[in-house]
Short mmCIF file of C-alpha atoms and ligand atoms in Angstrom, two decimals:
data_model
loop_
_atom_site.label_atom_id
_atom_site.label_comp_id
_atom_site.label_asym_id
_atom_site.label_seq_id
_atom_site.Cartn_x
_atom_site.Cartn_y
_atom_site.Cartn_z
CA UNK A 222 0.00 0.00 0.00
CA UNK A 223 1.25 3.48 -0.84
CA UNK A 224 0.05 6.68 0.81
CA UNK A 225 0.71 9.47 -1.65
CA UNK A 226 1.42 13.06 -0.61
CA UNK A 227 0.53 12.60 3.06
CA UNK A 228 1.17 15.44 5.49
CA UNK A 229 3.14 14.08 8.47
CA UNK A 230 2.88 15.42 12.03
CA UNK A 231 5.80 17.80 11.46
CA UNK A 232 4.20 19.26 8.32
CA UNK A 233 6.43 17.53 5.77
CA UNK A 234 4.58 16.09 2.77
CA UNK A 235 5.79 12.55 1.97
CA UNK A 236 4.82 9.27 0.33
CA UNK A 237 4.73 6.33 2.74
CA UNK A 238 4.93 2.71 1.57
CA UNK A 239 3.62 -0.19 3.63
CA UNK A 240 4.88 -3.65 2.81
CA UNK A 241 3.43 -6.52 4.86
CA UNK A 242 3.44 -5.47 8.51
CA UNK A 243 6.01 -2.71 8.23
CA UNK A 244 6.69 0.75 6.91
CA UNK A 245 8.95 -0.02 3.95
CA UNK A 246 9.84 3.51 2.87
CA UNK A 247 9.18 7.19 3.51
CA UNK A 248 10.10 9.65 0.76
CA UNK A 249 9.30 10.51 -2.81
CA UNK A 250 8.02 7.18 -4.12
CA UNK A 251 6.58 5.83 -7.35
CA UNK A 252 3.71 3.32 -7.20
CA UNK A 253 4.57 -0.21 -8.31
CA UNK A 254 2.19 -2.09 -10.61
CA UNK A 255 -0.04 -3.90 -8.16
CA UNK A 256 0.04 -1.95 -4.91
CA UNK A 257 -2.98 -0.11 -3.54
CA UNK A 258 -2.50 3.65 -3.79
CA UNK A 259 -4.22 5.91 -1.27
CA UNK A 260 -4.38 9.57 -2.24
CA UNK A 261 -3.49 11.31 1.02
CA UNK A 262 -3.34 14.83 -0.42
CA UNK A 263 -4.33 17.36 2.26
CA UNK A 264 -4.72 14.57 4.80
CA UNK A 265 -2.56 13.85 7.80
CA UNK A 266 -0.85 10.51 8.31
CA UNK A 267 0.01 9.85 11.94
CA UNK A 268 1.40 6.93 13.92
CA UNK A 269 -1.52 5.10 15.55
CA UNK A 270 -2.25 6.09 19.12
CA UNK A 271 -0.85 3.89 21.89
CA UNK A 272 -3.43 4.12 24.68
CA UNK A 273 -1.67 2.90 27.81
CA UNK A 274 -4.86 2.82 29.89
CA UNK A 275 -8.15 1.15 28.92
CA UNK A 276 -10.67 -1.07 30.71
CA UNK A 277 -12.13 -3.49 28.16
CA UNK A 278 -14.06 -5.33 30.94
CA UNK A 279 -13.65 -8.94 29.83
CA UNK A 280 -13.73 -11.33 31.55
CA UNK A 281 -16.61 -10.50 33.86
CA UNK A 282 -18.42 -7.40 32.60
CA UNK A 283 -19.14 -8.01 28.92
CA UNK A 284 -22.34 -5.96 29.15
CA UNK A 285 -20.12 -2.86 29.67
CA UNK A 286 -17.55 -3.72 26.98
CA UNK A 287 -15.96 -6.68 25.22
CA UNK A 288 -12.64 -7.06 23.49
CA UNK A 289 -14.57 -6.84 20.21
CA UNK A 290 -16.58 -3.69 21.02
CA UNK A 291 -13.72 -1.98 22.84
CA UNK A 292 -11.16 -2.68 20.12
CA UNK A 293 -13.57 -1.58 17.36
CA UNK A 294 -14.03 1.65 19.29
CA UNK A 295 -10.23 1.96 19.48
CA UNK A 296 -9.73 1.30 15.74
CA UNK A 297 -12.42 3.82 14.75
CA UNK A 298 -10.70 6.40 16.95
CA UNK A 299 -7.20 5.85 15.54
CA UNK A 300 -5.88 3.81 18.48
CA UNK A 301 -3.72 0.92 17.29
CA UNK A 302 -2.41 -0.37 20.64
CA UNK A 303 -4.29 -0.54 23.95
CA UNK A 304 -3.19 -1.58 27.43
CA UNK A 305 -5.89 -3.30 29.46
CA UNK A 306 -6.21 -2.90 33.21
CA UNK A 307 -6.66 -5.68 35.77
CA UNK A 308 -9.96 -4.82 37.52
CA UNK A 309 -11.97 -7.46 35.67
CA UNK A 310 -13.67 -10.56 37.12
CA UNK A 311 -11.61 -12.50 37.92
CA UNK A 312 -9.08 -9.71 38.55
CA UNK A 313 -5.85 -10.24 36.60
CA UNK A 314 -3.74 -11.04 39.66
CA UNK A 315 -2.32 -14.48 38.84
CA UNK A 316 -1.14 -16.52 35.87
CA UNK A 317 -4.43 -18.32 35.41
CA UNK A 318 -6.46 -15.08 35.27
CA UNK A 319 -3.89 -13.66 32.85
CA UNK A 320 -4.32 -16.68 30.54
CA UNK A 321 -8.10 -16.36 30.68
CA UNK A 322 -7.91 -12.70 29.65
CA UNK A 323 -5.27 -13.36 26.99
CA UNK A 324 -7.57 -15.92 25.30
CA UNK A 325 -10.35 -13.29 25.08
CA UNK A 326 -8.00 -10.52 23.98
CA UNK A 327 -6.99 -12.57 20.94
CA UNK A 328 -10.29 -11.30 19.41
CA UNK A 329 -8.95 -7.73 19.40
CA UNK A 330 -8.87 -5.62 16.25
CA UNK A 331 -5.86 -3.71 17.58
CA UNK A 332 -2.61 -4.65 19.30
CA UNK A 333 -2.79 -4.94 23.05
CA UNK A 334 -0.89 -5.27 26.29
CA UNK A 335 -2.33 -6.88 29.41
CA UNK A 336 -1.50 -5.43 32.82
CA UNK A 337 -1.32 -7.45 36.03
CA UNK A 338 -2.96 -6.30 39.25
CA UNK A 339 -1.66 -6.16 42.80
CA UNK A 340 -3.96 -7.19 45.67
CA UNK A 341 -3.62 -9.14 48.92
CA UNK A 342 -4.41 -12.31 46.96
CA UNK A 343 -2.12 -11.79 43.98
CA UNK A 344 0.39 -14.42 42.96
CA UNK A 345 3.46 -12.54 41.75
CA UNK A 346 5.33 -15.68 40.70
CA UNK A 347 2.79 -16.98 38.21
CA UNK A 348 1.70 -13.48 37.13
CA UNK A 349 5.19 -12.16 36.42
CA UNK A 350 6.03 -15.31 34.48
CA UNK A 351 3.41 -14.31 31.85
CA UNK A 352 3.98 -11.83 28.95
CA UNK A 353 2.68 -8.92 31.05
CA UNK A 354 2.70 -5.37 29.74
CA UNK A 355 3.17 -3.86 33.21
CA UNK A 356 2.03 -4.16 36.80
CA UNK A 357 -0.88 -1.82 37.35
CA UNK A 358 -2.81 0.17 37.57
CA UNK A 359 -1.85 -0.44 41.20
CA UNK A 360 -4.75 1.08 43.11
CA UNK A 361 -3.52 3.11 46.10
CA UNK A 362 -7.20 3.92 46.81
CA UNK A 363 -10.38 2.06 45.92
CA UNK A 364 -11.86 2.66 42.48
CA UNK A 365 -14.07 0.44 40.30
CA UNK A 366 -13.37 -3.14 41.41
CA UNK A 367 -12.32 -2.27 44.99
CA UNK A 368 -8.67 -3.20 44.45
CA UNK A 369 -7.20 -0.53 46.77
CA UNK A 370 -4.08 -1.66 48.69
CA UNK A 371 -1.84 -0.55 51.57
CA UNK A 372 1.60 1.02 51.23
CA UNK A 373 3.53 -2.11 52.29
CA UNK A 374 2.04 -4.15 49.49
CA UNK A 375 2.89 -1.38 47.02
CA UNK A 376 6.53 -1.54 48.15
CA UNK A 377 6.50 -5.36 47.72
CA UNK A 378 5.11 -4.91 44.21
CA UNK A 379 7.87 -2.42 43.33
CA UNK A 380 10.51 -4.93 44.44
CA UNK A 381 8.92 -7.81 42.53
CA UNK A 382 8.60 -5.60 39.45
CA UNK A 383 12.19 -4.39 39.49
CA UNK A 384 13.49 -7.95 39.91
CA UNK A 385 11.69 -8.94 36.72
CA UNK A 386 12.26 -5.65 34.85
CA UNK A 387 8.52 -4.96 34.79
CA UNK A 388 7.08 -1.45 34.65
CA UNK A 389 4.62 -0.24 37.31
CA UNK A 390 1.68 2.12 36.81
CA UNK A 391 -0.09 3.68 39.78
CA UNK A 392 -3.57 5.05 40.55
CA UNK A 393 -2.51 7.65 43.12
CA UNK A 394 -5.17 8.94 45.49
CA UNK A 395 -5.07 8.88 49.30
CA UNK A 396 -8.50 7.97 50.68
CA UNK A 397 -7.65 9.32 54.14
CA UNK A 398 -7.64 12.81 52.57
CA UNK A 399 -11.11 12.56 51.03
CA UNK A 400 -13.47 15.23 52.39
CA UNK A 401 -16.18 13.39 54.28
CA UNK A 402 -18.19 16.61 54.69
CA UNK A 403 -19.11 16.39 50.97
CA UNK A 404 -21.15 13.28 51.84
CA UNK A 405 -24.04 15.52 52.88
CA UNK A 406 -24.49 16.73 49.31
CA UNK A 407 -26.29 14.95 46.50
CA UNK A 408 -25.33 17.04 43.43
CA UNK A 409 -22.85 15.66 40.86
CA UNK A 410 -20.12 18.10 41.95
CA UNK A 411 -20.09 16.44 45.39
CA UNK A 412 -17.81 13.70 43.95
CA UNK A 413 -15.21 16.32 43.00
CA UNK A 414 -15.51 17.95 46.43
CA UNK A 415 -15.12 14.53 48.08
CA UNK A 416 -12.07 13.13 46.24
CA UNK A 417 -9.92 16.21 46.77
CA UNK A 418 -7.04 17.51 44.66
CA UNK A 419 -4.86 17.26 47.78
CA UNK A 420 -5.62 13.52 48.01
CA UNK A 421 -4.04 13.10 44.58
CA UNK A 422 -1.08 15.42 45.16
CA UNK A 423 -0.10 13.71 48.43
CA UNK A 424 -0.51 10.21 47.01
CA UNK A 425 1.61 11.03 43.95
CA UNK A 426 4.31 12.45 46.18
CA UNK A 427 4.36 9.40 48.44
CA UNK A 428 4.30 6.94 45.51
CA UNK A 429 7.25 8.74 43.89
CA UNK A 430 9.15 8.70 47.19
CA UNK A 431 8.55 4.98 47.63
CA UNK A 432 9.70 4.37 44.06
CA UNK A 433 12.89 6.34 44.67
CA UNK A 434 13.60 4.51 47.93
CA UNK A 435 13.49 1.27 45.93
CA UNK A 436 15.46 2.78 43.08
CA UNK A 437 12.62 2.08 40.63
CA UNK A 438 10.58 3.98 38.11
CA UNK A 439 6.79 4.37 38.21
CA UNK A 440 4.28 5.72 35.73
CA UNK A 441 1.50 7.76 37.35
CA UNK A 442 -1.89 7.06 35.78
CA UNK A 443 -4.53 9.74 35.09
CA UNK A 444 -2.95 12.72 36.88
CA UNK A 445 -5.70 15.33 37.14
CA UNK A 446 -3.96 18.19 38.97
CA UNK A 447 -1.01 20.49 38.15
CA UNK A 448 0.50 19.53 41.53
CA UNK A 449 0.31 15.80 40.70
CA UNK A 450 1.92 16.36 37.30
CA UNK A 451 4.69 18.61 38.65
CA UNK A 452 5.50 16.20 41.49
CA UNK A 453 5.83 13.26 39.11
CA UNK A 454 7.94 15.26 36.66
CA UNK A 455 10.26 16.64 39.36
CA UNK A 456 10.76 13.13 40.76
CA UNK A 457 11.83 11.91 37.32
CA UNK A 458 8.75 9.70 36.94
CA UNK A 459 6.35 9.69 33.99
CA UNK A 460 2.65 10.52 33.96
CA UNK A 461 -0.41 10.51 31.76
CA UNK A 462 -3.44 12.81 31.49
CA UNK A 463 -6.89 11.70 30.31
CA UNK A 464 -8.96 13.52 27.69
CA UNK A 465 -11.67 14.19 30.29
CA UNK A 466 -9.29 15.99 32.63
CA UNK A 467 -7.98 17.91 29.63
CA UNK A 468 -11.29 18.95 28.06
CA UNK A 469 -13.84 18.88 30.94
CA UNK A 470 -14.03 20.49 34.37
CA UNK A 471 -16.34 20.83 37.36
CA UNK A 472 -18.18 23.51 35.37
CA UNK A 473 -19.52 20.71 33.14
CA UNK A 474 -20.96 18.63 35.97
CA UNK A 475 -24.33 20.40 36.13
CA UNK A 476 -24.93 19.12 32.61
CA UNK A 477 -23.10 15.78 32.84
CA UNK A 478 -24.53 14.68 36.19
CA UNK A 479 -23.27 11.23 37.21
CA UNK A 480 -21.96 10.72 33.64
CA UNK A 481 -19.16 13.00 34.80
CA UNK A 482 -18.24 10.86 37.81
CA UNK A 483 -14.84 9.21 37.58
CA UNK A 484 -11.65 8.71 39.64
CA UNK A 485 -9.81 10.97 40.02
CA UNK A 486 -12.76 13.35 39.57
CA UNK A 487 -13.13 16.40 37.34
CA UNK A 488 -11.32 19.43 38.76
CA UNK A 489 -11.91 23.20 38.74
CA UNK A 490 -11.71 25.06 35.43
CA UNK A 491 -8.57 26.80 36.73
CA UNK A 492 -6.85 23.46 37.39
CA UNK A 493 -8.01 22.11 34.02
CA UNK A 494 -6.33 25.05 32.29
CA UNK A 495 -3.11 24.43 34.23
CA UNK A 496 -3.25 20.75 33.22
CA UNK A 497 -3.77 21.76 29.58
CA UNK A 498 -0.69 24.01 29.71
CA UNK A 499 1.41 21.10 30.98
CA UNK A 500 0.12 18.88 28.20
CA UNK A 501 0.81 21.50 25.54
CA UNK A 502 4.34 22.29 26.84
CA UNK A 503 5.45 18.65 27.16
CA UNK A 504 5.63 18.35 30.96
CA UNK A 505 3.01 15.61 30.67
CA UNK A 506 4.40 12.51 28.96
CA UNK A 507 1.30 11.10 27.33
CA UNK A 508 -2.44 11.12 26.89
CA UNK A 509 -4.10 7.87 27.98
CA UNK A 510 -7.86 7.57 28.02
CA UNK A 511 -8.69 5.51 31.14
CA UNK A 512 -11.54 4.28 28.90
CA UNK A 513 -13.86 3.01 31.65
CA UNK A 514 -17.25 2.14 30.17
CA UNK A 515 -20.39 1.66 32.26
CA UNK A 516 -23.90 1.45 30.79
CA UNK A 517 -26.35 4.33 30.93
CA UNK A 518 -28.58 2.27 33.21
CA UNK A 519 -25.69 1.83 35.66
CA UNK A 520 -24.77 5.52 35.51
CA UNK A 521 -28.30 6.87 35.85
CA UNK A 522 -28.57 6.82 39.62
CA UNK A 523 -27.55 9.11 42.48
CA UNK A 524 -24.02 10.47 42.74
CA UNK A 525 -23.01 8.18 45.61
CA UNK A 526 -24.29 4.97 43.93
CA UNK A 527 -23.17 5.54 40.33
CA UNK A 528 -20.04 3.65 39.21
CA UNK A 529 -16.94 5.76 38.46
CA UNK A 530 -15.59 5.96 34.94
CA UNK A 531 -16.26 7.29 31.44
CA UNK A 532 -15.56 5.94 27.93
CA UNK A 533 -12.88 7.70 25.86
CA UNK A 534 -10.82 5.43 23.60
CA UNK A 535 -12.64 6.46 20.39
CA UNK A 536 -12.64 10.21 21.00
CA UNK A 537 -9.17 10.96 22.40
CA UNK A 538 -7.21 11.40 19.17
CA UNK A 539 -10.16 13.16 17.42
CA UNK A 540 -10.44 15.68 20.32
CA UNK A 541 -6.68 16.31 20.29
CA UNK A 542 -6.64 16.78 16.52
CA UNK A 543 -9.52 19.25 16.74
CA UNK A 544 -7.55 21.12 19.42
CA UNK A 545 -4.46 21.10 17.15
CA UNK A 546 -6.64 22.38 14.33
CA UNK A 547 -7.67 25.28 16.59
CA UNK A 548 -3.99 25.98 17.32
CA UNK A 549 -4.16 24.98 21.01
CA UNK A 550 -1.24 22.56 20.64
CA UNK A 551 0.95 21.42 17.77
CA UNK A 552 0.47 18.28 15.67
CA UNK A 553 3.97 17.20 16.67
CA UNK A 554 2.93 17.42 20.33
CA UNK A 555 -0.15 15.34 19.56
CA UNK A 556 2.08 12.70 17.94
CA UNK A 557 4.45 12.68 20.92
CA UNK A 558 1.65 12.50 23.50
CA UNK A 559 -0.28 9.75 21.75
CA UNK A 560 2.42 7.66 20.08
CA UNK A 561 6.14 8.50 20.24
CA UNK A 562 6.47 9.00 23.99
CA UNK A 563 4.26 6.08 25.13
CA UNK A 564 6.36 3.90 22.78
CA UNK A 565 9.56 5.17 24.45
CA UNK A 566 8.26 4.93 28.02
CA UNK A 567 6.97 1.37 27.61
CA UNK A 568 9.74 0.12 25.33
CA UNK A 569 7.70 -0.49 22.16
CA UNK A 570 10.68 -0.09 19.85
CA UNK A 571 8.86 -0.63 16.56
CA UNK A 572 5.89 1.58 17.32
CA UNK A 573 5.05 5.27 17.78
CA UNK A 574 6.86 6.83 14.81
CA UNK A 575 6.50 6.81 11.03
CA UNK A 576 9.95 5.49 10.15
CA UNK A 577 11.26 2.88 7.79
CA UNK A 578 11.30 -0.54 9.45
CA UNK A 579 8.67 0.28 12.09
CA UNK A 580 5.31 -1.45 12.46
CA UNK A 581 2.81 -0.02 9.98
CA UNK A 582 0.43 1.25 12.69
CA UNK A 583 -0.99 4.23 10.84
CA UNK A 584 -3.94 6.60 10.98
CA UNK A 585 -5.11 8.74 8.08
CA UNK A 586 -7.20 11.72 9.16
CA UNK A 587 -9.05 14.37 7.24
CA UNK A 588 -9.27 18.00 8.17
CA UNK A 589 -12.99 18.50 8.82
CA UNK A 590 -14.08 18.32 12.44
CA UNK A 591 -17.49 16.85 13.21
CA UNK A 592 -19.59 16.82 16.33
CA UNK A 593 -19.01 13.82 18.60
CA UNK A 594 -22.20 11.75 19.05
CA UNK A 595 -22.43 8.97 21.61
CA UNK A 596 -24.81 6.90 19.50
CA UNK A 597 -22.31 6.89 16.61
CA UNK A 598 -19.50 5.41 18.73
CA UNK A 599 -18.68 1.70 18.91
CA UNK A 600 -18.34 1.19 22.65
CA UNK A 601 -21.04 -0.94 24.28
CA UNK A 602 -21.91 1.91 26.63
CA UNK A 603 -23.31 4.11 23.83
CA UNK A 604 -22.75 7.49 25.49
CA UNK A 605 -19.89 9.94 25.80
CA UNK A 606 -19.10 12.79 28.16
CA UNK A 607 -17.88 14.71 25.08
CA UNK A 608 -21.30 14.84 23.34
CA UNK A 609 -21.43 17.70 20.82
CA UNK A 610 -17.73 18.61 21.04
CA UNK A 611 -15.63 18.73 17.85
CA UNK A 612 -13.51 15.76 16.83
CA UNK A 613 -11.37 15.09 13.75
CA UNK A 614 -11.89 11.38 13.06
CA UNK A 615 -9.75 8.89 11.10
CA UNK A 616 -10.82 7.65 7.68
CA UNK A 617 -8.38 4.73 7.73
CA UNK A 618 -6.59 2.83 10.52
CA UNK A 619 -3.88 0.22 9.90
CA UNK A 620 -2.48 -2.18 12.51
CA UNK A 621 0.81 -3.70 11.37
CA UNK A 622 -0.28 -3.20 7.77
CA UNK A 623 -3.79 -4.66 8.12
CA UNK A 624 -6.77 -2.41 7.48
CA UNK A 625 -8.75 -2.61 10.72
CA UNK A 626 -11.04 0.36 9.99
CA UNK A 627 -11.94 2.29 6.87
CA UNK A 628 -14.77 4.78 6.35
CA UNK A 629 -17.13 3.27 8.89
CA UNK A 630 -16.34 -0.38 8.09
CA UNK A 631 -14.16 -2.79 10.05
CA UNK A 632 -11.52 -5.03 8.48
CA UNK A 633 -9.46 -7.74 10.10
CA UNK A 634 -8.99 -8.60 13.77
CA UNK A 635 -5.28 -7.87 13.58
CA UNK A 636 -4.49 -7.59 17.27
CA UNK A 637 -1.52 -9.32 18.89
CA UNK A 638 -0.06 -9.17 22.37
CA UNK A 639 2.78 -6.64 22.07
CA UNK A 640 4.76 -8.41 24.81
CA UNK A 641 4.60 -11.91 23.35
CA UNK A 642 7.65 -12.89 21.37
N1 LIG B 763 -11.36 5.78 36.48
C1 LIG B 763 -12.49 5.32 36.94
O1 LIG B 763 -13.28 6.11 37.48
N2 LIG B 763 -12.85 4.04 36.84
C2 LIG B 763 -12.07 2.95 36.37
C3 LIG B 763 -11.04 2.52 37.37
C4 LIG B 763 -9.89 3.48 37.50
O2 LIG B 763 -9.15 3.73 36.55
O3 LIG B 763 -9.63 3.97 38.59
C5 LIG B 763 -12.99 1.77 36.03
O4 LIG B 763 -12.48 0.66 35.81
O5 LIG B 763 -14.22 1.96 35.96
ZN1 LIG B 764 -7.48 4.47 38.14
ZN1 LIG B 765 -8.25 3.05 35.01
#
């Protein structure tokens, strides 16, 4: 396949040839007799997004999402690699649970990594013997799945991970700093008042300290505050920001209601702006969606009973591209946040950049934004907190050279475990 006259993230216009699973050449190329030629004039060709944080819910919660629905949603949103989190049923805390999930994940349209969880009943020996992507998200406070753990266990996990050269990702909130006085309220903003910004900042600081004491590296999941981001960066750790913490704030909760409840929660508009600055200037390492689908029926209850989490895997790259189109950040930054840096941080040597010899994980996007509509997305949960916002969507998504999505249609289930040899 040959993409002709594609605009790359840095603005250069190039032809890009795909041969089998790889990018064969980037330059000024002439079509050969039998190859498919895609006219990419005035379109952008980007490396597929590597989303280091999704919850595809199988095994256990297939009514929320399956590997098929979740990975279709990913492909249609330009995500070519996802990393699944362990709070499924059974939780992915031992070798047997890993194998059960890996068998289901083989249905995926896109490449995937499978994370292993840390709880009081985990079995590090069998778990770490599997082709794990990373340990995590290690829950330092309860979230969906009630997998919150104590500090000692976190330290044990860091030791086990460093002995096996495994990366660790952390959900950093400190439940002892939640504001119990918010419990008297029943509006949607009460969740943000309850799970305070300080609870994140302190937990990030402590997690980074523990990592340094053990001479290890952690990746902080879904940082939602400027303080959390700065602490991680100053400690030499990496962090991710979600699209909802980048594009939504407490000001949106009157409209979103419980559909805006997630952990960590939405923050003030002032904090959101400070987070956006740190994403645009490169302090934040990557965007990861924390795609956490729950059905409408589950969400439509009072603020204290609703499950935490929002979908996001299909809308992340489109939202970022619309923001780039508006001049709020550069296309190169979008490429680094969604592809190049996650590839570097997690050691995916053949992914994240359009370069000869790399995996042909590619996304072709047009220039026209369109309004995001929940009922047009492919997730099982059929709603989005970004309803009505502008997104620039892919027309074509390739995973290692296979067309997985093109103009509303799905191609092959091309997904493979990125950690399996
Ligand atoms: N973020 C959330 O609010 N929910 C996530 C769990 C998590 O990432 O903490 C989920 O699995 O539903
Ligand atoms: Zn989390
Ligand atoms: Zn999560």
